[in-house]
XYZ file of C-alpha atoms in Angstrom:
338
model
C 0.000 0.000 0.000
C 1.191 3.507 -0.859
C 0.728 5.643 2.265
C -0.586 9.186 1.778
C -0.529 12.132 4.171
C -2.714 15.180 3.529
C -1.450 18.591 4.610
C -4.146 21.224 4.968
C -7.703 20.282 5.987
C -9.734 22.848 4.080
C -12.453 22.328 1.477
C -10.291 20.768 -1.226
C -8.776 18.202 1.150
C -12.109 16.368 1.205
C -11.650 15.455 -2.470
C -8.229 14.022 -1.678
C -9.655 11.898 1.135
C -12.382 10.532 -1.122
C -9.877 9.863 -3.904
C -7.369 8.067 -1.686
C -10.095 5.963 -0.092
C -11.369 4.979 -3.567
C -8.051 3.869 -5.070
C -6.789 0.321 -4.699
C -3.218 0.428 -3.460
C -3.584 3.787 -1.699
C -4.112 4.360 2.016
C -4.732 7.563 3.966
C -2.159 7.403 6.744
C -2.249 10.869 8.333
C -3.741 14.347 8.010
C -2.086 17.538 9.176
C -3.255 21.083 9.845
C -1.860 23.782 12.121
C -5.412 24.785 13.103
C -6.236 22.167 15.722
C -9.991 22.854 15.732
C -10.290 22.491 11.959
C -8.101 19.414 12.082
C -10.169 17.617 14.719
C -13.418 18.392 12.912
C -11.914 16.986 9.708
C -10.625 13.863 11.473
C -14.016 13.182 13.019
C -15.879 13.777 9.750
C -13.693 11.454 7.663
C -12.583 8.953 10.300
C -8.863 9.464 9.683
C -6.783 7.112 11.865
C -3.881 9.472 12.571
C -3.470 13.238 12.731
C -0.909 15.834 13.698
C -0.514 19.607 13.873
C 3.185 19.340 12.960
C 4.375 18.964 9.383
C 7.687 17.781 10.828
C 5.913 14.687 12.134
C 4.969 13.750 8.577
C 8.434 14.480 7.216
C 10.016 12.299 9.892
C 7.577 9.398 9.493
C 9.271 6.734 7.335
C 5.944 5.041 6.583
C 4.578 8.086 4.668
C 5.227 7.744 0.933
C 3.264 10.664 -0.550
C 2.386 14.128 0.744
C -0.748 15.726 -0.719
C -0.477 19.503 -0.319
C -3.871 21.194 0.100
C -2.783 24.401 1.821
C -3.062 28.012 0.542
C -1.234 28.445 -2.759
C 1.493 30.675 -1.385
C 2.702 27.866 0.893
C 2.916 25.132 -1.744
C 6.535 25.560 -2.763
C 8.014 25.556 0.740
C 6.058 22.477 1.794
C 6.735 20.582 -1.442
C 10.475 21.211 -1.250
C 10.568 20.042 2.361
C 8.629 16.923 1.435
C 10.997 16.152 -1.441
C 14.028 16.615 0.801
C 12.482 14.085 3.186
C 12.083 11.592 0.347
C 8.310 11.969 -0.015
C 6.517 12.015 -3.347
C 4.368 15.111 -3.862
C 0.799 15.707 -5.019
C 0.188 19.459 -5.004
C -3.033 21.332 -5.588
C -3.275 23.984 -8.278
C -1.638 26.359 -8.789
C 1.566 24.527 -7.952
C 3.086 27.865 -6.909
C 2.587 31.583 -7.427
C 5.904 32.280 -9.162
C 7.993 30.495 -11.760
C 10.980 30.672 -9.409
C 9.084 28.653 -6.813
C 7.757 26.219 -9.405
C 11.262 25.628 -10.737
C 12.593 25.112 -7.211
C 9.897 22.470 -6.599
C 10.743 20.644 -9.809
C 14.487 20.746 -9.045
C 13.991 19.475 -5.495
C 11.850 16.547 -6.605
C 14.285 15.656 -9.358
C 17.300 15.922 -7.034
C 15.751 13.678 -4.389
C 14.291 11.202 -6.910
C 10.639 11.635 -5.958
C 7.553 12.043 -8.135
C 5.742 15.358 -8.489
C 2.238 15.774 -9.880
C -0.005 18.829 -9.992
C -3.777 18.544 -9.544
C -5.358 19.441 -12.882
C -8.310 17.028 -12.755
C -10.297 18.522 -15.640
C -8.177 16.528 -18.099
C -10.000 13.402 -16.946
C -13.560 14.570 -17.635
C -15.107 12.191 -20.180
C -16.037 15.011 -22.592
C -12.563 16.540 -22.363
C -10.899 13.180 -22.992
C -13.033 12.758 -26.130
C -11.998 16.257 -27.197
C -8.330 15.466 -26.687
C -8.655 12.312 -28.766
C -10.312 14.285 -31.577
C -7.386 16.728 -31.522
C -4.846 13.891 -31.420
C -6.499 12.184 -34.397
C -6.411 15.405 -36.428
C -10.186 15.556 -36.835
C -10.245 19.364 -36.754
C -7.803 19.782 -39.615
C -6.170 23.199 -39.455
C -7.366 25.097 -36.386
C -8.829 28.555 -36.769
C -9.580 29.500 -33.172
C -10.423 28.366 -29.676
C -12.570 29.908 -26.956
C -12.408 29.297 -23.206
C -14.808 30.769 -20.642
C -15.174 30.593 -16.889
C -18.251 32.577 -15.878
C -18.636 31.820 -12.199
C -19.620 33.446 -8.948
C -17.437 33.906 -5.903
C -19.155 36.436 -3.663
C -17.438 38.661 -1.154
C -18.346 36.169 1.552
C -16.148 33.568 -0.135
C -13.117 35.838 0.066
C -13.933 36.936 3.605
C -13.806 33.368 4.945
C -9.996 33.580 5.135
C -7.619 36.531 5.206
C -5.363 34.996 2.547
C -8.059 34.654 -0.134
C -7.691 37.047 -3.036
C -4.230 38.211 -1.944
C -1.218 38.418 -4.234
C 1.079 36.809 -1.689
C -0.972 33.706 -0.928
C -3.767 33.214 -3.455
C -4.231 35.185 -6.688
C -7.412 36.009 -8.583
C -9.821 34.282 -10.937
C -7.079 33.248 -13.384
C -4.803 31.720 -10.771
C -7.586 30.095 -8.774
C -10.541 29.137 -10.961
C -9.429 29.447 -14.590
C -5.979 27.869 -14.268
C -7.588 24.510 -15.056
C -8.760 25.972 -18.364
C -5.233 27.279 -18.996
C -3.928 23.746 -18.499
C -6.478 22.389 -20.980
C -5.629 25.011 -23.596
C -1.960 24.061 -23.475
C -2.703 20.321 -23.352
C -5.003 20.513 -26.363
C -3.366 23.189 -28.479
C 0.304 23.277 -27.530
C 2.578 26.244 -26.803
C 1.532 29.885 -27.071
C 3.493 32.432 -29.075
C 2.195 35.648 -27.521
C -0.502 37.104 -25.273
C -2.561 40.276 -25.097
C -4.759 40.784 -22.046
C -6.730 42.969 -19.710
C -7.605 42.261 -16.080
C -9.678 44.206 -13.581
C -11.021 44.099 -10.051
C -14.608 45.098 -10.636
C -16.863 43.920 -7.814
C -14.901 42.149 -5.081
C -12.823 43.765 -2.349
C -9.626 41.810 -3.088
C -6.081 42.557 -4.222
C -6.314 40.496 -7.404
C -8.514 40.360 -10.486
C -12.097 39.148 -10.497
C -12.429 39.622 -14.294
C -9.937 38.827 -17.052
C -9.923 38.603 -20.834
C -6.992 37.515 -22.990
C -6.201 37.007 -26.653
C -3.752 34.181 -27.332
C -1.728 33.379 -30.439
C -0.731 29.708 -30.489
C 2.424 28.452 -32.164
C 0.231 26.257 -34.402
C -1.250 29.468 -35.857
C -4.622 29.376 -34.111
C -5.901 32.257 -32.052
C -7.618 31.870 -28.703
C -9.940 33.963 -26.590
C -10.057 33.561 -22.810
C -12.732 35.060 -20.582
C -12.753 34.442 -16.832
C -14.799 36.040 -14.063
C -16.020 35.387 -10.554
C -18.532 38.236 -10.775
C -21.430 36.406 -12.441
C -24.749 37.043 -10.693
C -26.165 35.212 -8.831
C -24.312 31.874 -9.219
C -21.995 29.902 -11.489
C -23.293 30.160 -15.045
C -20.857 28.545 -17.465
C -17.512 26.911 -17.988
C -16.789 26.015 -21.574
C -14.118 25.231 -24.106
C -14.771 25.480 -27.855
C -12.493 24.382 -30.689
C -13.001 25.292 -34.347
C -11.084 24.007 -37.371
C -11.408 23.541 -41.095
C -12.972 20.061 -40.754
C -14.481 20.052 -37.276
C -16.170 21.997 -34.489
C -16.696 21.004 -30.862
C -18.062 22.739 -27.785
C -17.839 21.385 -24.239
C -19.916 23.369 -21.746
C -22.466 23.603 -18.972
C -22.027 25.118 -15.492
C -18.828 23.094 -15.526
C -17.266 21.914 -18.782
C -18.620 18.375 -18.565
C -21.249 18.189 -21.320
C -20.796 17.981 -25.087
C -22.908 20.784 -26.528
C -21.759 20.536 -30.150
C -19.789 17.863 -32.015
C -19.470 17.951 -35.798
C -16.643 16.547 -37.943
C -16.167 15.958 -41.637
C -16.889 12.322 -42.418
C -18.738 11.675 -39.151
C -22.441 10.941 -39.517
C -24.985 12.747 -37.385
C -25.978 9.398 -35.920
C -22.411 8.659 -34.776
C -22.021 12.143 -33.355
C -25.325 11.941 -31.513
C -24.391 8.525 -30.130
C -21.099 9.847 -28.739
C -22.798 12.896 -27.249
C -25.451 10.737 -25.601
C -22.889 8.322 -24.182
C -20.774 11.071 -22.652
C -23.689 13.124 -21.385
C -25.251 10.124 -19.637
C -22.262 10.106 -17.248
C -20.614 13.503 -17.731
C -18.551 13.412 -14.529
C -17.168 9.895 -14.806
C -14.495 8.876 -12.310
C -13.506 11.974 -10.312
C -10.340 13.650 -11.543
C -8.708 13.566 -8.114
C -9.204 9.795 -8.095
C -7.452 9.540 -11.462
C -4.550 11.597 -10.100
C -4.152 9.526 -6.936
C -4.345 6.269 -8.928
C -1.777 7.600 -11.386
C 0.605 8.538 -8.557
C 0.301 5.031 -7.103
C 1.088 3.492 -10.503
C 3.929 5.953 -11.125
C 5.564 4.911 -7.849
C 4.995 1.181 -8.342
C 6.266 1.200 -11.943
C 8.821 3.998 -11.438
C 7.550 6.214 -14.239
C 6.650 9.919 -14.392
C 3.089 10.905 -13.444
C 0.722 11.700 -16.310
C 0.535 15.325 -15.144
C 4.063 16.461 -14.364
C 5.547 19.392 -12.515
C 6.430 20.861 -15.894
C 2.746 20.718 -16.886
C 1.834 22.617 -13.738
C 4.573 25.137 -14.469
C 3.268 25.689 -18.002
C -0.233 26.520 -16.756
C 1.230 28.843 -14.131
C 3.399 30.554 -16.747
C 0.386 31.228 -18.960
C -1.453 32.892 -16.074
C 1.626 34.980 -15.262
C 2.048 35.890 -18.942
C -1.560 37.122 -18.986
C -0.883 39.178 -15.854
C 2.228 40.658 -17.466
C 0.392 41.470 -20.692
C -2.407 43.137 -18.727
C 0.089 45.244 -16.788
C 1.786 46.249 -20.034
C -1.557 47.324 -21.457
C -2.371 49.393 -18.373
C 1.034 51.092 -18.520
C 0.434 52.189 -22.122
C -2.961 53.755 -21.405
C -2.672 57.472 -20.820
């Protein structure tokens, strides 16, 4: 059994517990949080056998194989590097870090100490997205013309007020770093590297340091252009997350409140009956096996078979870099406006 320890007992940690408990070959050994009250509530809710308020206890425990980092984003790098130095494999929530320097330091530390590093980008494992990736891989779109990605969600002021670190530049980031970074990962996974970026960001409705609205125009190295729209200002609740690809011989749209449903699927040489059959099959079970479960299972297999995880530290770095490039482009735009 591969023994996992979870660090940070906030909302996202629950998905890690459920994933670990669902994967054959994985076992939840310990959870850790510096807030004792939160920790004990979490332990009681999920029936975790062992707990500690000291990260050092996990680092010094030879039975722990993997550390799952579920703490605020600004703490990821420090904890991941410590875990790697202690010989622990690392599963880290998105974004893997808030700077490329920290991301690079995490990758170097894991490489130096011969441990695996994976970043939680679970949207890759949605059934509709996997079908989309296969269509891209098979060349069904022909030459791409453009791609559109939207995250039109709601995060009210109460969400940010639940913790002092939310919405801060030092520990969290805005809608791009927090909510839309999964879409950034998908864009790069599906379309490849980006040549240049133009962007605008704004803080329109929320009392936070970072952006709650962002738009960006991307130019991919394959010649396609992309449009990104992301916001946490949608009233009164989450409205849409979507990704749309358009090419000379195919069009596809994945959407819904979360990008789990095939809304449009048309390719040259594919009959309407075949397209409708695929859409029906995917939409009957649009969530499939949870992405976190895929990631935990992949880490177990990567350790057992000594191979890299499917989602690598470099993948996490690429998504982070795109967000930072959008920030930089937006700042450049603001500096040119008189």
